[in-house]
C-alpha cells in the first residue's frame, strides 16, 4: 500500500486522465503529469476489461504496488503517475515498469 502522501487524490486523478502525457509498454502503460511536490505520487488501475473478478483485480493491484515501491527510487521525483494494466501477466510488470521509467527520463 502506498503511504498517504504518495496516493493520488480523485480530483488530481481526473486531471491526469484528461491532461497528461502517456508512455506505453507491452503489458501496461502510464499517464503522468508533473507536480510541485518533492516526491512522486502513484495510482494503479486494473480495468474490468482486463480482469472481471474483483478478487483477481485487487491481487494484480497489490502485486503492481509492491513492484512500484520496490523500484520507487528509479521513478523521477515531482511526478504524478497512473499505471494502467493491459493484461494479467504479472511476470512482465517489473520489466515493463523499468523500461517505461527509462523512457520517462527522456521526457
PDB file of C-alpha atoms in Angstrom:
ATOM      1  CA  UNK A   1       0.000   0.000   0.000  1.00  0.00           C
ATOM      2  CA  UNK A   2       1.239   3.469  -0.793  1.00  0.00           C
ATOM      3  CA  UNK A   3       1.656   5.837   2.133  1.00  0.00           C
ATOM      4  CA  UNK A   4      -0.956   8.598   2.212  1.00  0.00           C
ATOM      5  CA  UNK A   5       1.291  11.289   0.734  1.00  0.00           C
ATOM      6  CA  UNK A   6       2.116   9.029  -2.238  1.00  0.00           C
ATOM      7  CA  UNK A   7      -1.512   8.453  -3.222  1.00  0.00           C
ATOM      8  CA  UNK A   8      -3.183  10.500  -5.928  1.00  0.00           C
ATOM      9  CA  UNK A   9      -6.442  12.139  -4.862  1.00  0.00           C
ATOM     10  CA  UNK A  10      -9.577  11.850  -7.009  1.00  0.00           C
ATOM     11  CA  UNK A  11      -9.525  15.418  -8.367  1.00  0.00           C
ATOM     12  CA  UNK A  12      -5.851  15.150  -9.341  1.00  0.00           C
ATOM     13  CA  UNK A  13      -6.519  11.690 -10.814  1.00  0.00           C
ATOM     14  CA  UNK A  14      -9.216  13.078 -13.105  1.00  0.00           C
ATOM     15  CA  UNK A  15      -6.888  15.895 -14.190  1.00  0.00           C
ATOM     16  CA  UNK A  16      -4.133  13.398 -15.029  1.00  0.00           C
ATOM     17  CA  UNK A  17      -6.532  11.283 -17.091  1.00  0.00           C
ATOM     18  CA  UNK A  18      -7.661  14.301 -19.117  1.00  0.00           C
ATOM     19  CA  UNK A  19      -4.477  16.413 -19.373  1.00  0.00           C
ATOM     20  CA  UNK A  20      -1.379  14.258 -19.297  1.00  0.00           C
ATOM     21  CA  UNK A  21       1.247  12.512 -21.358  1.00  0.00           C
ATOM     22  CA  UNK A  22       1.393   8.741 -21.801  1.00  0.00           C
ATOM     23  CA  UNK A  23       4.132   6.141 -22.187  1.00  0.00           C
ATOM     24  CA  UNK A  24       3.240   2.650 -23.400  1.00  0.00           C
ATOM     25  CA  UNK A  25       4.792  -0.712 -22.620  1.00  0.00           C
ATOM     26  CA  UNK A  26       3.907  -4.262 -23.570  1.00  0.00           C
ATOM     27  CA  UNK A  27       1.689  -5.178 -20.595  1.00  0.00           C
ATOM     28  CA  UNK A  28       0.983  -1.782 -19.020  1.00  0.00           C
ATOM     29  CA  UNK A  29       1.049   1.910 -19.762  1.00  0.00           C
ATOM     30  CA  UNK A  30       1.257   5.033 -17.670  1.00  0.00           C
ATOM     31  CA  UNK A  31      -0.162   8.513 -17.762  1.00  0.00           C
ATOM     32  CA  UNK A  32       1.907  11.099 -15.959  1.00  0.00           C
ATOM     33  CA  UNK A  33       1.962  14.770 -15.142  1.00  0.00           C
ATOM     34  CA  UNK A  34       4.369  16.959 -13.203  1.00  0.00           C
ATOM     35  CA  UNK A  35       3.603  18.153  -9.685  1.00  0.00           C
ATOM     36  CA  UNK A  36       5.172  20.718  -7.363  1.00  0.00           C
ATOM     37  CA  UNK A  37       5.993  18.208  -4.626  1.00  0.00           C
ATOM     38  CA  UNK A  38       9.472  16.793  -3.869  1.00  0.00           C
ATOM     39  CA  UNK A  39       8.236  13.202  -4.251  1.00  0.00           C
ATOM     40  CA  UNK A  40       6.229  11.177  -6.797  1.00  0.00           C
ATOM     41  CA  UNK A  41       2.597  10.125  -6.282  1.00  0.00           C
ATOM     42  CA  UNK A  42       1.028   6.966  -7.707  1.00  0.00           C
ATOM     43  CA  UNK A  43      -2.243   5.274  -8.627  1.00  0.00           C
ATOM     44  CA  UNK A  44      -2.904   1.823 -10.092  1.00  0.00           C
ATOM     45  CA  UNK A  45      -5.821   0.929 -12.387  1.00  0.00           C
ATOM     46  CA  UNK A  46      -6.821  -2.570 -13.457  1.00  0.00           C
ATOM     47  CA  UNK A  47      -9.863  -2.285 -15.766  1.00  0.00           C
ATOM     48  CA  UNK A  48     -12.713  -4.793 -15.712  1.00  0.00           C
ATOM     49  CA  UNK A  49     -11.922  -5.411 -19.368  1.00  0.00           C
ATOM     50  CA  UNK A  50      -8.610  -6.950 -18.252  1.00  0.00           C
ATOM     51  CA  UNK A  51      -9.977  -8.995 -15.339  1.00  0.00           C
ATOM     52  CA  UNK A  52     -13.658  -9.431 -14.463  1.00  0.00           C
ATOM     53  CA  UNK A  53     -13.138 -10.735 -10.919  1.00  0.00           C
ATOM     54  CA  UNK A  54     -12.627  -8.041  -8.251  1.00  0.00           C
ATOM     55  CA  UNK A  55     -10.592 -10.513  -6.200  1.00  0.00           C
ATOM     56  CA  UNK A  56      -8.125 -11.019  -9.051  1.00  0.00           C
ATOM     57  CA  UNK A  57      -8.043  -7.282  -9.909  1.00  0.00           C
ATOM     58  CA  UNK A  58      -7.107  -6.494  -6.310  1.00  0.00           C
ATOM     59  CA  UNK A  59      -4.388  -9.166  -6.347  1.00  0.00           C
ATOM     60  CA  UNK A  60      -2.937  -7.629  -9.525  1.00  0.00           C
ATOM     61  CA  UNK A  61      -3.035  -4.163  -7.915  1.00  0.00           C
ATOM     62  CA  UNK A  62      -1.200  -5.444  -4.815  1.00  0.00           C
ATOM     63  CA  UNK A  63       1.488  -7.067  -6.951  1.00  0.00           C
ATOM     64  CA  UNK A  64       1.895  -3.936  -9.058  1.00  0.00           C
ATOM     65  CA  UNK A  65       2.080  -1.663  -5.988  1.00  0.00           C
ATOM     66  CA  UNK A  66       4.799  -3.865  -4.481  1.00  0.00           C
ATOM     67  CA  UNK A  67       6.825  -3.659  -7.692  1.00  0.00           C
ATOM     68  CA  UNK A  68       6.376   0.122  -7.858  1.00  0.00           C
ATOM     69  CA  UNK A  69       7.506   0.601  -4.249  1.00  0.00           C
ATOM     70  CA  UNK A  70      10.499  -1.691  -4.824  1.00  0.00           C
ATOM     71  CA  UNK A  71      11.587   0.430  -7.826  1.00  0.00           C
ATOM     72  CA  UNK A  72      10.431   3.796  -6.450  1.00  0.00           C
ATOM     73  CA  UNK A  73      13.929   5.323  -6.474  1.00  0.00           C
ATOM     74  CA  UNK A  74      14.131   4.884 -10.258  1.00  0.00           C
ATOM     75  CA  UNK A  75      10.964   6.968 -10.825  1.00  0.00           C
ATOM     76  CA  UNK A  76      11.655  10.685 -11.330  1.00  0.00           C
ATOM     77  CA  UNK A  77      10.614  12.986  -8.489  1.00  0.00           C
ATOM     78  CA  UNK A  78       7.830  15.569  -8.863  1.00  0.00           C
ATOM     79  CA  UNK A  79       5.581  13.370 -10.994  1.00  0.00           C
ATOM     80  CA  UNK A  80       2.043  12.081 -10.590  1.00  0.00           C
ATOM     81  CA  UNK A  81       1.915   8.663 -12.262  1.00  0.00           C
ATOM     82  CA  UNK A  82      -1.117   6.454 -13.000  1.00  0.00           C
ATOM     83  CA  UNK A  83      -0.342   2.865 -14.012  1.00  0.00           C
ATOM     84  CA  UNK A  84      -2.881   1.066 -16.251  1.00  0.00           C
ATOM     85  CA  UNK A  85      -2.641  -2.661 -16.929  1.00  0.00           C
ATOM     86  CA  UNK A  86      -3.282  -4.111 -20.370  1.00  0.00           C
ATOM     87  CA  UNK A  87      -3.287  -7.791 -19.374  1.00  0.00           C
ATOM     88  CA  UNK A  88      -2.973 -10.059 -16.334  1.00  0.00           C
ATOM     89  CA  UNK A  89       0.571 -11.323 -16.950  1.00  0.00           C
ATOM     90  CA  UNK A  90       2.150 -10.377 -13.594  1.00  0.00           C
ATOM     91  CA  UNK A  91       5.594 -11.616 -14.663  1.00  0.00           C
ATOM     92  CA  UNK A  92       6.068  -8.874 -17.246  1.00  0.00           C
ATOM     93  CA  UNK A  93       5.104  -5.979 -14.915  1.00  0.00           C
ATOM     94  CA  UNK A  94       8.533  -5.425 -13.353  1.00  0.00           C
ATOM     95  CA  UNK A  95      10.421  -5.421 -16.666  1.00  0.00           C
ATOM     96  CA  UNK A  96       7.797  -3.175 -18.212  1.00  0.00           C
ATOM     97  CA  UNK A  97       7.936  -0.687 -15.320  1.00  0.00           C
ATOM     98  CA  UNK A  98      11.720  -0.440 -15.591  1.00  0.00           C
ATOM     99  CA  UNK A  99      11.508   0.082 -19.369  1.00  0.00           C
ATOM    100  CA  UNK A 100       8.834   2.757 -19.012  1.00  0.00           C
ATOM    101  CA  UNK A 101      10.811   4.548 -16.294  1.00  0.00           C
ATOM    102  CA  UNK A 102      13.810   4.666 -18.628  1.00  0.00           C
ATOM    103  CA  UNK A 103      11.582   6.300 -21.245  1.00  0.00           C
ATOM    104  CA  UNK A 104      10.326   8.792 -18.626  1.00  0.00           C
ATOM    105  CA  UNK A 105      13.818  10.167 -18.088  1.00  0.00           C
ATOM    106  CA  UNK A 106      13.832  11.360 -21.701  1.00  0.00           C
ATOM    107  CA  UNK A 107      10.609  13.416 -21.372  1.00  0.00           C
TER     108      UNK A 107
END
